[in-house]
Amino acid sequence: VLSLEQKEKGIVTASSGNMAQGLSWIAREENIRCRILVPDTTNEAKLKAIERLGGEITKCTFDEWFQVIVSGQCPMLDGYFIHPVRERDVMAGHATMALEILDELPECDAILGIPSSRTMYSDVTDTRMRFGEVLLCHMLSVKGEISDQSIYTSSCKLFPI
């Protein structure tokens, strides 16, 4: 929950995907200015979606963008920074996805998907682990093929695909 002062200054994130679009949408609904830092390699369709939802785009190099992700600070844009993967409420939302899957499919023993971030994937798998079960999760390639390397929630190891 943002304070009145934070709302007046607006919100900021560094994302070119779902976080950017989701934050732009809620900011528009709440009449809050929303600034989005995106890598200059972001495709036009994503940029148009962000703008259509009310986000104000600032482009930077990938290295600059990644430094914002690593540092958790976005000095080039004014406003309250909402980290796209480290923010507690964002992580809770990711974990909710696993709970929804388990609610609909209680016999589920594997979740296949392409996560938008490794942190999100960890949040989802950690949710299942907290229910006392070991869940084998597979990272999918962009083509939808199961990667040779998988994640076991009991060890929470993350492997690139």
Coordinates of C-alpha atoms in Angstrom, one line a residue, residues 31-132:
N31 CA -4.8 7.8 -11.3
I32 CA -1.1 7.4 -10.4
R33 CA 1.7 8.4 -12.8
C34 CA 3.6 5.3 -13.9
R35 CA 7.1 5.3 -15.4
I36 CA 8.6 2.2 -16.9
L37 CA 12.3 1.7 -17.7
V38 CA 12.8 -0.7 -20.6
P39 CA 15.8 -2.1 -22.4
D40 CA 16.3 -0.5 -25.8
T41 CA 15.9 -4.0 -27.3
T42 CA 12.2 -4.3 -26.2
N43 CA 10.0 -5.2 -29.1
E44 CA 7.5 -2.7 -30.4
A45 CA 4.4 -4.7 -29.5
K46 CA 5.3 -4.7 -25.8
L47 CA 6.1 -1.0 -25.9
K48 CA 2.7 -0.2 -27.5
A49 CA 0.9 -2.4 -24.9
I50 CA 2.6 -0.5 -22.1
E51 CA 1.7 2.9 -23.6
R52 CA -1.8 1.8 -24.3
L53 CA -2.2 1.0 -20.6
G54 CA -0.9 4.4 -19.5
G55 CA 2.8 3.6 -18.8
E56 CA 5.4 6.3 -19.7
I57 CA 8.4 4.5 -21.3
T58 CA 12.0 5.4 -20.8
K59 CA 14.5 3.4 -22.9
C60 CA 18.1 2.6 -21.8
T61 CA 20.7 0.0 -22.7
F62 CA 20.3 -3.5 -21.5
D63 CA 23.3 -3.1 -19.2
E64 CA 21.8 0.0 -17.6
W65 CA 18.4 -1.8 -17.2
F66 CA 20.0 -4.9 -15.7
Q67 CA 21.9 -2.7 -13.2
V68 CA 18.6 -1.4 -12.0
I69 CA 17.3 -5.0 -11.6
V70 CA 20.5 -5.9 -9.6
S71 CA 20.7 -2.8 -7.5
G72 CA 17.0 -2.5 -6.8
Q73 CA 17.2 1.3 -7.5
C74 CA 16.2 3.4 -10.5
P75 CA 18.0 6.7 -10.1
M76 CA 17.2 7.9 -13.6
L77 CA 13.4 8.0 -12.9
D78 CA 11.6 9.8 -10.1
G79 CA 8.9 7.9 -8.2
Y80 CA 8.5 5.0 -5.8
F81 CA 10.4 2.0 -7.3
I82 CA 8.5 -1.3 -7.4
H83 CA 11.0 -4.0 -8.1
P84 CA 9.7 -6.5 -10.7
V85 CA 10.8 -9.6 -8.9
R86 CA 12.0 -8.7 -5.4
E87 CA 9.0 -6.8 -4.2
R88 CA 7.3 -8.9 -1.4
D89 CA 3.8 -8.4 -2.8
V90 CA 4.9 -9.3 -6.3
M91 CA 6.4 -12.5 -5.0
A92 CA 3.2 -13.3 -3.1
G93 CA 1.3 -12.9 -6.4
H94 CA 3.6 -15.3 -8.1
A95 CA 3.2 -17.9 -5.3
T96 CA -0.6 -17.5 -5.6
M97 CA -0.3 -18.9 -9.1
A98 CA 0.9 -22.2 -7.7
L99 CA -1.9 -22.3 -5.2
E100 CA -4.5 -21.7 -7.9
I101 CA -3.0 -24.5 -10.0
L102 CA -3.1 -26.8 -7.0
D103 CA -6.6 -25.8 -6.1
E104 CA -7.8 -26.7 -9.6
L105 CA -5.6 -29.7 -10.1
P106 CA -4.9 -31.3 -6.6
E107 CA -3.3 -34.4 -8.2
C108 CA -0.8 -32.2 -10.0
D109 CA 2.7 -33.5 -9.7
A110 CA 4.6 -31.2 -12.1
I111 CA 4.1 -27.6 -13.3
L112 CA 5.4 -26.9 -16.8
G113 CA 5.8 -23.3 -17.9
I114 CA 8.0 -20.5 -19.2
P115 CA 8.5 -18.2 -16.2
S116 CA 8.9 -14.5 -16.8
S117 CA 11.8 -14.6 -14.3
R118 CA 13.7 -17.2 -12.4
T119 CA 12.6 -15.5 -9.2
M120 CA 9.0 -16.0 -10.1
Y121 CA 9.7 -19.7 -10.8
S122 CA 11.3 -20.0 -7.4
D123 CA 8.3 -18.4 -5.7
V124 CA 5.9 -20.8 -7.4
T125 CA 8.0 -23.9 -6.6
D126 CA 8.6 -22.8 -3.0
T127 CA 4.8 -22.6 -2.5
R128 CA 4.4 -26.3 -3.3
M129 CA 7.4 -27.2 -1.1
R130 CA 5.7 -25.5 1.8
F131 CA 2.9 -28.0 1.6
G132 CA 5.4 -30.7 2.4

